[in-house]
mmCIF file of C-alpha atoms in Angstrom:
data_model
loop_
_atom_site.group_PDB
_atom_site.id
_atom_site.type_symbol
_atom_site.label_atom_id
_atom_site.label_comp_id
_atom_site.label_asym_id
_atom_site.label_seq_id
_atom_site.Cartn_x
_atom_site.Cartn_y
_atom_site.Cartn_z
ATOM 1 C CA MET A 1 -107.235 135.152 76.116
ATOM 2 C CA ASP A 2 -106.464 133.973 79.434
ATOM 3 C CA ASP A 3 -109.971 134.653 81.087
ATOM 4 C CA PRO A 4 -110.951 132.253 83.835
ATOM 5 C CA ILE A 5 -114.411 131.712 82.093
ATOM 6 C CA ALA A 6 -112.698 130.445 78.858
ATOM 7 C CA ARG A 7 -110.658 128.201 80.938
ATOM 8 C CA ALA A 8 -113.287 126.676 83.175
ATOM 9 C CA PRO A 9 -114.794 124.299 80.681
ATOM 10 C CA ILE A 10 -111.363 122.811 79.719
ATOM 11 C CA ALA A 11 -111.628 120.378 82.831
ATOM 12 C CA ARG A 12 -114.345 118.887 80.818
ATOM 13 C CA ILE A 13 -112.620 118.326 77.618
ATOM 14 C CA ILE A 14 -113.346 114.563 78.067
ATOM 15 C CA PRO A 15 -115.551 113.057 80.529
ATOM 16 C CA CYS A 16 -113.842 111.791 83.664
ATOM 17 C CA ASP A 17 -113.203 107.925 82.989
ATOM 18 C CA HIS A 18 -110.366 107.307 84.906
ATOM 19 C CA PRO A 19 -108.747 103.745 84.721
ATOM 20 C CA MET A 20 -108.863 103.230 88.491
ATOM 21 C CA SER A 21 -112.720 103.639 88.452
ATOM 22 C CA LYS A 22 -113.008 100.866 86.004
ATOM 23 C CA ALA A 23 -111.885 97.196 86.586
ATOM 24 C CA GLY A 24 -108.429 98.237 85.797
ATOM 25 C CA ASN A 25 -105.479 95.565 85.366
ATOM 26 C CA MET A 26 -103.455 94.673 88.381
ATOM 27 C CA ALA A 27 -100.522 96.256 86.821
ATOM 28 C CA ASP A 28 -101.991 99.729 87.163
ATOM 29 C CA TYR A 29 -102.007 98.867 90.994
ATOM 30 C CA GLU A 30 -98.508 97.581 91.008
ATOM 31 C CA SER A 31 -96.882 100.716 89.509
ATOM 32 C CA GLY A 32 -96.968 102.324 92.715
ATOM 33 C CA ALA A 33 -98.043 105.697 91.645
ATOM 34 C CA ALA A 34 -100.373 105.799 94.751
ATOM 35 C CA ALA A 35 -103.617 103.763 94.197
ATOM 36 C CA ALA A 36 -105.837 106.828 94.595
ATOM 37 C CA ALA A 37 -108.023 109.023 92.448
ATOM 38 C CA PRO A 38 -106.203 111.359 89.953
ATOM 39 C CA PRO A 39 -104.908 114.493 91.295
ATOM 40 C CA PRO A 40 -107.542 117.216 91.462
ATOM 41 C CA GLY A 41 -104.842 119.814 90.297
ATOM 42 C CA VAL A 42 -101.541 119.518 88.584
ATOM 43 C CA THR A 43 -99.038 122.261 90.061
ATOM 44 C CA ARG A 44 -97.082 124.260 87.578
ATOM 45 C CA THR A 45 -93.827 122.687 89.002
ATOM 46 C CA ALA A 46 -95.404 119.358 88.694
ATOM 47 C CA LEU A 47 -96.303 120.221 85.108
ATOM 48 C CA PHE A 48 -92.823 121.316 84.252
ATOM 49 C CA LEU A 49 -91.018 118.376 85.711
ATOM 50 C CA GLY A 50 -93.261 115.952 84.211
ATOM 51 C CA PHE A 51 -92.872 117.406 80.646
ATOM 52 C CA LEU A 52 -89.294 117.844 81.297
ATOM 53 C CA LYS A 53 -89.031 113.999 81.980
ATOM 54 C CA ILE A 54 -91.024 113.293 78.909
ATOM 55 C CA GLY A 55 -88.788 115.287 76.730
ATOM 56 C CA LEU A 56 -85.739 114.027 78.383
ATOM 57 C CA LEU A 57 -86.533 110.464 78.159
ATOM 58 C CA GLY A 58 -88.099 110.476 74.915
ATOM 59 C CA PHE A 59 -85.620 108.622 72.979
ATOM 60 C CA GLY A 60 -86.702 107.633 69.566
ATOM 61 C CA GLY A 61 -89.840 109.620 69.890
ATOM 62 C CA VAL A 62 -92.056 111.035 72.590
ATOM 63 C CA ALA A 63 -95.128 108.958 72.502
ATOM 64 C CA PRO A 64 -94.300 106.105 74.694
ATOM 65 C CA TRP A 65 -93.015 108.184 77.260
ATOM 66 C CA ALA A 66 -95.679 110.703 77.317
ATOM 67 C CA ARG A 67 -98.241 108.172 77.845
ATOM 68 C CA HIS A 68 -96.354 106.376 80.793
ATOM 69 C CA VAL A 69 -95.824 109.661 82.572
ATOM 70 C CA ILE A 70 -99.178 111.144 82.032
ATOM 71 C CA VAL A 71 -101.256 108.087 82.373
ATOM 72 C CA GLU A 72 -99.295 105.540 84.150
ATOM 73 C CA GLU A 73 -96.841 107.435 86.559
ATOM 74 C CA ARG A 74 -98.449 110.730 87.285
ATOM 75 C CA ARG A 75 -102.124 109.712 86.482
ATOM 76 C CA TRP A 76 -102.892 113.384 85.199
ATOM 77 C CA LEU A 77 -105.442 111.877 82.659
ATOM 78 C CA SER A 78 -107.229 108.469 82.214
ATOM 79 C CA GLU A 79 -106.180 106.383 79.178
ATOM 80 C CA LYS A 80 -109.548 107.419 77.399
ATOM 81 C CA GLU A 81 -108.799 111.316 78.116
ATOM 82 C CA TYR A 82 -105.150 110.901 77.052
ATOM 83 C CA ALA A 83 -106.290 109.107 73.768
ATOM 84 C CA ALA A 84 -108.921 111.751 73.019
ATOM 85 C CA ILE A 85 -106.383 114.652 73.360
ATOM 86 C CA LEU A 86 -103.994 112.571 71.319
ATOM 87 C CA GLY A 87 -106.434 112.097 68.603
ATOM 88 C CA ILE A 88 -107.062 115.778 68.451
ATOM 89 C CA GLY A 89 -103.298 116.574 68.437
ATOM 90 C CA GLN A 90 -102.944 113.695 65.731
ATOM 91 C CA VAL A 91 -105.477 115.422 63.109
ATOM 92 C CA LEU A 92 -103.999 118.930 63.611
ATOM 93 C CA PRO A 93 -100.488 119.693 61.979
ATOM 94 C CA GLY A 94 -97.436 119.443 64.299
ATOM 95 C CA PRO A 95 -96.320 116.638 66.321
ATOM 96 C CA ASN A 96 -99.178 114.919 67.956
ATOM 97 C CA THR A 97 -97.467 114.811 71.373
ATOM 98 C CA MET A 98 -96.255 118.479 71.076
ATOM 99 C CA ASN A 99 -100.071 119.386 70.354
ATOM 100 C CA ALA A 100 -100.887 117.148 73.462
ATOM 101 C CA ALA A 101 -98.560 119.054 75.680
ATOM 102 C CA VAL A 102 -100.015 122.328 74.502
ATOM 103 C CA MET A 103 -103.722 121.304 75.227
ATOM 104 C CA ILE A 104 -102.753 119.295 78.615
ATOM 105 C CA GLY A 105 -100.830 122.457 79.775
ATOM 106 C CA ASP A 106 -103.629 124.790 78.819
ATOM 107 C CA ARG A 107 -106.131 122.476 80.582
ATOM 108 C CA PHE A 108 -104.336 122.631 83.931
ATOM 109 C CA HIS A 109 -102.913 126.178 83.979
ATOM 110 C CA GLY A 110 -104.220 128.014 80.812
ATOM 111 C CA ALA A 111 -101.931 129.719 78.331
ATOM 112 C CA PRO A 112 -98.736 129.794 80.570
ATOM 113 C CA GLY A 113 -99.079 126.376 81.226
ATOM 114 C CA ALA A 114 -99.404 125.361 77.620
ATOM 115 C CA MET A 115 -95.981 127.271 77.130
ATOM 116 C CA LEU A 116 -94.747 125.763 80.338
ATOM 117 C CA ALA A 117 -95.593 122.110 79.067
ATOM 118 C CA LEU A 118 -94.114 123.085 75.362
ATOM 119 C CA LEU A 119 -90.899 124.609 76.998
ATOM 120 C CA ALA A 120 -90.321 121.902 79.318
ATOM 121 C CA MET A 121 -90.736 119.153 76.652
ATOM 122 C CA MET A 122 -88.372 120.733 74.297
ATOM 123 C CA ALA A 123 -85.486 121.949 76.523
ATOM 124 C CA MET A 124 -83.657 119.083 77.297
ATOM 125 C CA PRO A 125 -83.864 117.305 73.661
ATOM 126 C CA LEU A 126 -82.549 120.705 72.155
ATOM 127 C CA VAL A 127 -79.607 120.800 74.393
ATOM 128 C CA ILE A 128 -78.860 117.123 73.804
ATOM 129 C CA LEU A 129 -79.419 117.194 70.089
ATOM 130 C CA VAL A 130 -76.939 119.974 69.817
ATOM 131 C CA VAL A 131 -74.249 118.096 72.120
ATOM 132 C CA LEU A 132 -74.857 114.948 70.020
ATOM 133 C CA ALA A 133 -74.600 116.581 66.583
ATOM 134 C CA SER A 134 -71.359 118.203 67.847
ATOM 135 C CA LEU A 135 -70.017 114.962 68.975
ATOM 136 C CA TYR A 136 -71.357 112.493 66.355
ATOM 137 C CA ALA A 137 -68.553 113.059 63.932
ATOM 138 C CA SER A 138 -65.935 111.847 66.181
ATOM 139 C CA PHE A 139 -67.943 108.802 67.850
ATOM 140 C CA ALA A 140 -69.925 107.500 64.798
ATOM 141 C CA THR A 141 -66.676 105.474 64.040
ATOM 142 C CA VAL A 142 -66.717 103.696 67.238
ATOM 143 C CA PRO A 143 -68.255 100.333 66.609
ATOM 144 C CA ASP A 144 -69.625 100.109 70.107
ATOM 145 C CA VAL A 145 -71.409 103.276 69.742
ATOM 146 C CA ARG A 146 -72.726 102.384 66.204
ATOM 147 C CA ILE A 147 -73.975 99.093 67.477
ATOM 148 C CA ALA A 148 -75.564 100.780 70.852
ATOM 149 C CA VAL A 149 -77.322 103.485 68.712
ATOM 150 C CA GLU A 150 -78.800 100.859 66.369
ATOM 151 C CA ALA A 151 -79.874 98.612 69.260
ATOM 152 C CA ALA A 152 -81.746 101.562 70.839
ATOM 153 C CA ALA A 153 -83.324 102.465 67.544
ATOM 154 C CA SER A 154 -84.745 98.931 67.271
ATOM 155 C CA ALA A 155 -86.016 98.954 70.944
ATOM 156 C CA ALA A 156 -87.448 102.580 70.362
ATOM 157 C CA ALA A 157 -89.520 101.286 67.451
ATOM 158 C CA GLY A 158 -90.729 98.417 69.867
ATOM 159 C CA LEU A 159 -91.673 100.816 72.434
ATOM 160 C CA VAL A 160 -93.987 102.637 69.969
ATOM 161 C CA ILE A 161 -95.661 99.575 68.677
ATOM 162 C CA GLY A 162 -96.033 98.369 72.318
ATOM 163 C CA THR A 163 -97.598 101.887 73.349
ATOM 164 C CA ALA A 164 -100.228 101.692 70.512
ATOM 165 C CA VAL A 165 -100.894 97.889 71.187
ATOM 166 C CA LYS A 166 -101.510 98.692 75.047
ATOM 167 C CA MET A 167 -103.671 101.563 74.228
ATOM 168 C CA ALA A 168 -105.884 99.550 71.805
ATOM 169 C CA VAL A 169 -106.051 96.803 74.524
ATOM 170 C CA LYS A 170 -107.125 99.374 77.457
ATOM 171 C CA LEU A 171 -109.385 101.466 75.439
ATOM 172 C CA LYS A 172 -111.660 98.289 74.647
ATOM 173 C CA PRO A 173 -112.509 99.554 71.081
ATOM 174 C CA THR A 174 -115.898 98.724 69.395
ATOM 175 C CA ARG A 175 -115.604 96.471 66.423
ATOM 176 C CA LEU A 176 -115.923 99.525 64.183
ATOM 177 C CA ALA A 177 -113.130 101.251 66.025
ATOM 178 C CA LEU A 178 -110.999 98.326 65.733
ATOM 179 C CA LEU A 179 -111.287 98.228 62.076
ATOM 180 C CA VAL A 180 -110.629 102.000 61.527
ATOM 181 C CA GLY A 181 -107.304 101.621 63.743
ATOM 182 C CA LEU A 182 -106.517 98.685 61.571
ATOM 183 C CA LEU A 183 -107.117 100.483 58.448
ATOM 184 C CA ALA A 184 -105.357 103.592 59.553
ATOM 185 C CA PHE A 185 -102.272 101.273 60.202
ATOM 186 C CA ALA A 186 -102.371 99.394 56.959
ATOM 187 C CA ALA A 187 -102.908 102.398 54.860
ATOM 188 C CA VAL A 188 -100.109 104.590 56.492
ATOM 189 C CA GLY A 189 -97.768 101.881 57.789
ATOM 190 C CA LEU A 190 -98.020 99.192 55.115
ATOM 191 C CA ALA A 191 -99.193 100.820 51.992
ATOM 192 C CA ARG A 192 -97.398 103.861 52.767
ATOM 193 C CA LEU A 193 -100.365 106.118 51.229
ATOM 194 C CA PRO A 194 -99.756 110.009 51.876
ATOM 195 C CA LEU A 195 -100.634 110.965 55.276
ATOM 196 C CA LEU A 196 -102.735 113.925 54.884
ATOM 197 C CA PRO A 197 -105.371 112.649 52.541
ATOM 198 C CA THR A 198 -105.350 109.329 54.420
ATOM 199 C CA VAL A 199 -105.986 110.904 57.690
ATOM 200 C CA ILE A 200 -108.688 113.327 56.468
ATOM 201 C CA VAL A 201 -110.716 110.225 54.730
ATOM 202 C CA LEU A 202 -110.382 107.926 57.674
ATOM 203 C CA ALA A 203 -111.338 110.652 60.205
ATOM 204 C CA LEU A 204 -114.423 111.411 58.245
ATOM 205 C CA LEU A 205 -115.303 107.820 57.894
ATOM 206 C CA SER A 206 -114.541 107.137 61.405
ATOM 207 C CA VAL A 207 -116.754 110.074 62.663
ATOM 208 C CA ALA A 208 -119.543 108.805 60.345
ATOM 209 C CA GLY A 209 -119.256 105.455 61.716
ATOM 210 C CA ALA A 210 -119.397 106.824 65.236
ATOM 211 C CA VAL A 211 -122.490 108.719 64.337
ATOM 212 C CA TRP A 212 -124.123 105.486 62.798
ATOM 213 C CA GLU A 213 -122.909 103.312 65.591
ATOM 214 C CA ARG A 214 -124.760 105.515 68.255
ATOM 215 C CA ARG A 215 -127.983 105.463 66.107
ATOM 216 C CA ALA A 216 -128.086 101.604 65.767
ATOM 217 C CA MET B 1 -76.820 137.241 53.624
ATOM 218 C CA LYS B 2 -77.111 135.346 56.750
ATOM 219 C CA ASP B 3 -80.368 137.232 57.495
ATOM 220 C CA ASP B 4 -81.641 136.342 54.168
ATOM 221 C CA LEU B 5 -81.002 132.660 54.984
ATOM 222 C CA LEU B 6 -82.716 132.880 58.398
ATOM 223 C CA LEU B 7 -85.546 134.457 56.878
ATOM 224 C CA GLN B 8 -85.988 131.814 54.012
ATOM 225 C CA MET B 9 -85.531 129.304 56.939
ATOM 226 C CA ALA B 10 -88.193 131.034 58.952
ATOM 227 C CA VAL B 11 -90.731 130.941 55.939
ATOM 228 C CA ALA B 12 -90.147 127.236 54.998
ATOM 229 C CA PHE B 13 -90.332 125.684 58.263
ATOM 230 C CA ALA B 14 -93.363 127.755 59.437
ATOM 231 C CA THR B 15 -95.013 126.690 56.432
ATOM 232 C CA LEU B 16 -94.133 123.163 56.874
ATOM 233 C CA SER B 17 -95.512 123.601 60.414
ATOM 234 C CA LEU B 18 -98.575 124.317 59.270
ATOM 235 C CA VAL B 19 -99.201 121.380 56.805
ATOM 236 C CA SER B 20 -97.301 118.847 59.108
ATOM 237 C CA ILE B 21 -100.201 116.624 59.833
ATOM 238 C CA GLY B 22 -98.888 113.401 61.490
ATOM 239 C CA GLY B 23 -95.708 114.956 62.798
ATOM 240 C CA ALA B 24 -92.311 114.006 61.823
ATOM 241 C CA ASN B 25 -93.032 110.857 59.710
ATOM 242 C CA ALA B 26 -95.418 112.826 57.594
ATOM 243 C CA VAL B 27 -92.830 115.844 57.334
ATOM 244 C CA VAL B 28 -89.657 114.078 56.379
ATOM 245 C CA PRO B 29 -90.243 113.433 52.671
ATOM 246 C CA GLU B 30 -91.610 117.073 52.174
ATOM 247 C CA LEU B 31 -88.574 118.492 54.308
ATOM 248 C CA HIS B 32 -86.078 116.589 52.167
ATOM 249 C CA ARG B 33 -87.835 117.642 48.969
ATOM 250 C CA GLN B 34 -87.392 121.322 50.216
ATOM 251 C CA VAL B 35 -84.062 121.226 51.827
ATOM 252 C CA VAL B 36 -82.092 118.986 49.554
ATOM 253 C CA ASP B 37 -84.035 119.353 46.024
ATOM 254 C CA GLN B 38 -85.384 122.695 46.018
ATOM 255 C CA LEU B 39 -83.193 124.948 48.295
ATOM 256 C CA GLY B 40 -80.244 122.810 47.883
ATOM 257 C CA TRP B 41 -79.023 123.689 51.501
ATOM 258 C CA MET B 42 -77.356 120.176 51.837
ATOM 259 C CA ASP B 43 -76.743 116.853 49.991
ATOM 260 C CA GLY B 44 -78.959 113.773 50.625
ATOM 261 C CA ALA B 45 -76.307 112.058 52.851
ATOM 262 C CA THR B 46 -75.936 115.024 55.146
ATOM 263 C CA PHE B 47 -79.651 115.087 55.520
ATOM 264 C CA THR B 48 -79.965 111.228 56.266
ATOM 265 C CA GLN B 49 -77.101 111.671 58.975
ATOM 266 C CA LEU B 50 -78.984 114.668 60.567
ATOM 267 C CA PHE B 51 -82.345 112.746 60.458
ATOM 268 C CA ALA B 52 -80.550 109.790 62.271
ATOM 269 C CA ILE B 53 -79.176 112.041 64.925
ATOM 270 C CA ALA B 54 -82.584 113.513 65.541
ATOM 271 C CA GLN B 55 -83.907 110.179 66.036
ATOM 272 C CA VAL B 56 -81.588 108.998 68.385
ATOM 273 C CA ALA B 57 -81.742 112.052 70.472
ATOM 274 C CA PRO B 58 -84.739 112.444 72.957
ATOM 275 C CA GLY B 59 -87.848 114.559 71.882
ATOM 276 C CA PRO B 60 -90.197 114.648 68.887
ATOM 277 C CA ASN B 61 -88.299 113.435 65.815
ATOM 278 C CA VAL B 62 -89.473 116.660 64.243
ATOM 279 C CA LEU B 63 -86.429 118.293 65.993
ATOM 280 C CA VAL B 64 -84.429 117.335 63.060
ATOM 281 C CA VAL B 65 -85.532 120.783 61.636
ATOM 282 C CA SER B 66 -83.992 122.404 64.604
ATOM 283 C CA LEU B 67 -80.693 120.517 63.657
ATOM 284 C CA ILE B 68 -80.918 121.640 60.062
ATOM 285 C CA GLY B 69 -81.021 125.073 61.510
ATOM 286 C CA TRP B 70 -78.020 124.502 63.691
ATOM 287 C CA HIS B 71 -76.302 122.971 60.541
ATOM 288 C CA MET B 72 -76.966 125.875 58.310
ATOM 289 C CA ALA B 73 -76.592 128.900 60.664
ATOM 290 C CA GLY B 74 -75.463 127.935 64.011
ATOM 291 C CA PRO B 75 -77.415 129.072 67.168
ATOM 292 C CA ALA B 76 -79.202 131.539 65.451
ATOM 293 C CA GLY B 77 -80.345 129.093 62.871
ATOM 294 C CA LEU B 78 -81.380 126.510 65.707
ATOM 295 C CA ALA B 79 -83.570 129.351 67.205
ATOM 296 C CA VAL B 80 -85.313 130.367 64.165
ATOM 297 C CA ALA B 81 -85.849 127.047 62.738
ATOM 298 C CA THR B 82 -87.211 125.449 66.206
ATOM 299 C CA THR B 83 -89.526 128.535 66.869
ATOM 300 C CA ALA B 84 -90.899 128.312 62.983
ATOM 301 C CA ILE B 85 -91.566 124.804 63.195
ATOM 302 C CA MET B 86 -93.267 124.813 66.603
ATOM 303 C CA LEU B 87 -95.147 128.109 66.921
ATOM 304 C CA PRO B 88 -97.680 127.771 64.133
ATOM 305 C CA SER B 89 -98.807 124.441 64.853
ATOM 306 C CA SER B 90 -98.901 124.920 68.639
ATOM 307 C CA VAL B 91 -100.956 128.079 68.242
ATOM 308 C CA LEU B 92 -103.220 126.185 66.353
ATOM 309 C CA ALA B 93 -103.463 123.261 69.009
ATOM 310 C CA PHE B 94 -103.932 125.664 71.721
ATOM 311 C CA ALA B 95 -107.044 127.241 69.643
ATOM 312 C CA ALA B 96 -108.399 123.859 68.651
ATOM 313 C CA GLY B 97 -108.052 122.669 72.372
ATOM 314 C CA ARG B 98 -110.175 125.648 73.478
ATOM 315 C CA LEU B 99 -112.567 125.085 70.941
ATOM 316 C CA VAL B 100 -113.165 121.498 71.586
ATOM 317 C CA ALA B 101 -113.404 122.488 75.420
ATOM 318 C CA ARG B 102 -115.866 125.227 74.570
ATOM 319 C CA TRP B 103 -118.219 122.712 72.956
ATOM 320 C CA SER B 104 -117.397 119.811 74.809
ATOM 321 C CA HIS B 105 -120.875 119.558 76.384
ATOM 322 C CA THR B 106 -122.273 118.845 72.684
ATOM 323 C CA ARG B 107 -122.885 115.399 71.546
ATOM 324 C CA TRP B 108 -121.010 116.338 68.349
ATOM 325 C CA ILE B 109 -117.740 116.655 70.015
ATOM 326 C CA GLU B 110 -118.241 113.492 71.831
ATOM 327 C CA ILE B 111 -118.725 111.687 68.468
ATOM 328 C CA ALA B 112 -115.730 113.535 66.757
ATOM 329 C CA LYS B 113 -113.493 112.277 69.620
ATOM 330 C CA ALA B 114 -114.814 108.735 69.477
ATOM 331 C CA GLY B 115 -114.124 108.869 65.710
ATOM 332 C CA LEU B 116 -110.633 110.268 65.988
ATOM 333 C CA VAL B 117 -109.089 107.861 68.990
ATOM 334 C CA PRO B 118 -108.952 104.807 66.694
ATOM 335 C CA VAL B 119 -107.305 106.749 64.014
ATOM 336 C CA ALA B 120 -104.685 108.311 66.283
ATOM 337 C CA VAL B 121 -103.943 104.745 67.847
ATOM 338 C CA GLY B 122 -103.855 103.123 64.454
ATOM 339 C CA LEU B 123 -101.197 105.924 63.096
ATOM 340 C CA ILE B 124 -99.013 105.304 66.354
ATOM 341 C CA LEU B 125 -98.936 101.657 65.368
ATOM 342 C CA ALA B 126 -97.955 102.649 61.925
ATOM 343 C CA SER B 127 -95.007 104.904 62.850
ATOM 344 C CA GLY B 128 -93.813 102.242 65.135
ATOM 345 C CA VAL B 129 -93.521 99.902 62.112
ATOM 346 C CA VAL B 130 -92.197 102.362 59.924
ATOM 347 C CA MET B 131 -89.474 103.091 62.491
ATOM 348 C CA ALA B 132 -88.889 99.342 62.842
ATOM 349 C CA GLN B 133 -88.300 98.804 59.275
ATOM 350 C CA ALA B 134 -85.908 101.493 59.184
ATOM 351 C CA ALA B 135 -84.107 100.336 62.319
ATOM 352 C CA ASP B 136 -84.059 96.680 62.136
ATOM 353 C CA HIS B 137 -81.284 95.398 59.990
ATOM 354 C CA ASP B 138 -81.165 91.805 61.138
ATOM 355 C CA ALA B 139 -82.669 89.035 63.189
ATOM 356 C CA LEU B 140 -81.391 90.539 66.338
ATOM 357 C CA GLY B 141 -82.997 93.997 65.533
ATOM 358 C CA VAL B 142 -86.285 92.385 65.013
ATOM 359 C CA MET B 143 -86.014 90.465 68.225
ATOM 360 C CA ILE B 144 -85.235 93.576 70.088
ATOM 361 C CA THR B 145 -88.121 95.357 68.498
ATOM 362 C CA VAL B 146 -90.665 92.533 69.486
ATOM 363 C CA ALA B 147 -89.096 92.009 73.056
ATOM 364 C CA ALA B 148 -89.545 96.189 73.655
ATOM 365 C CA ALA B 149 -93.195 95.882 72.312
ATOM 366 C CA GLY B 150 -93.779 92.880 74.548
ATOM 367 C CA PHE B 151 -92.319 94.786 77.619
ATOM 368 C CA ILE B 152 -94.610 97.643 77.140
ATOM 369 C CA VAL B 153 -97.857 95.861 76.728
ATOM 370 C CA LEU B 154 -97.133 93.565 79.544
ATOM 371 C CA SER B 155 -95.416 95.823 81.921
ATOM 372 C CA ASP B 156 -95.916 99.101 83.567
ATOM 373 C CA ARG B 157 -92.494 99.669 84.440
ATOM 374 C CA ASN B 158 -90.246 102.380 83.109
ATOM 375 C CA PRO B 159 -89.558 102.039 79.523
ATOM 376 C CA LEU B 160 -85.877 102.842 80.078
ATOM 377 C CA TRP B 161 -85.460 99.279 81.031
ATOM 378 C CA ALA B 162 -86.271 98.246 77.619
ATOM 379 C CA LEU B 163 -83.972 100.710 76.033
ATOM 380 C CA ALA B 164 -81.219 100.053 78.391
ATOM 381 C CA THR B 165 -81.381 96.174 77.820
ATOM 382 C CA ALA B 166 -81.619 96.427 74.253
ATOM 383 C CA THR B 167 -78.408 98.403 73.996
ATOM 384 C CA ALA B 168 -76.557 96.087 76.513
ATOM 385 C CA VAL B 169 -77.656 92.943 74.484
ATOM 386 C CA GLY B 170 -76.931 94.542 71.131
ATOM 387 C CA VAL B 171 -73.212 95.370 72.316
ATOM 388 C CA ALA B 172 -72.992 92.182 73.824
ATOM 389 C CA CYS B 173 -74.057 90.028 70.831
ATOM 390 C CA PHE B 174 -71.562 92.299 68.782
ATOM 391 C CA ARG B 175 -68.739 91.665 71.086
ATOM 392 C CA LEU B 176 -69.377 87.868 71.237
ATOM 393 C CA GLY B 177 -69.489 87.899 67.381
ATOM 394 C CA LEU B 178 -73.091 86.971 66.946
ATOM 395 C CA SER B 179 -74.146 90.015 64.900
ATOM 396 C CA ALA B 180 -72.242 92.343 62.557
#
């Protein structure tokens, strides 16, 4: 299962298209995470600590944090590589970020890396969850706690919306891709259509569109 | 008796794991149907409360399943529920990742990825809006959501700044009597 031959092609899951090689925006340079090429390899410790951070900070959902740490802070993957892995993770069952963690861990360190990334991402949330659940009964009645939790939930929703918008801007979608993205949003976010059939139909349409776009 | 419950939990959540395309947002209605309506493990109010806690805690929101396990059977329930919801989908993701990597030199994988990316981004936007509709009870909530979204789009700073500021503003407005 973990032979190096099977693992070797993983480095080319997606062609390298790092934001730094493009005319990236200035904010990329200001983030201070070393204006250099992406790291050639990610150590197991770095992988573990990175995903530990993603899990620990992932209040209200992991997606904004995963992108922040993986693309902006540590530069493990480019915007495009990350979006593609997330896209694969999205059409598979399970949370897309959990699937992405498995695939990213595998990409850098094979099966042990996948397990490491997954465990790191889930460890802290599980501990915090149990503590929170045990304390909740006694703290839910304190008004400040209730208000703080509500405000954090509102902000968390904004973080997810902002993440989607930022990805859309940075990926420079074709008109067709933009249309598909908006359709997916409208179908699930506004019309609240059942997710499974919607994703299958849209994914097929979108792939068909990508074929047509390449022939045109 | 307790072993029966754990086994039931393992089967129910492992099955859920394999059909949970779209993660937590997709699973919640089905989870509710099973846990509350079909198996009768808890009432609707308890379910909603557990989901709220899972949403506030860090980590994927699908961890509500772990919390249900904890609620039903303590630490053993937590372990069984977490493993059952995580393992099947993760193994599938691992296999799919390898498969994609092996065929990555073909044009078809390129095209498939080009097709999937916009769907993924659109669905993230959708889950953000669904979360906002559940979380924002008043104008202040909407303003916080919009401001946090703007922060992410315009800045590469740590998202924790947005969460901390939002919490402080929320509590301050409450204390000043500007919100209920």
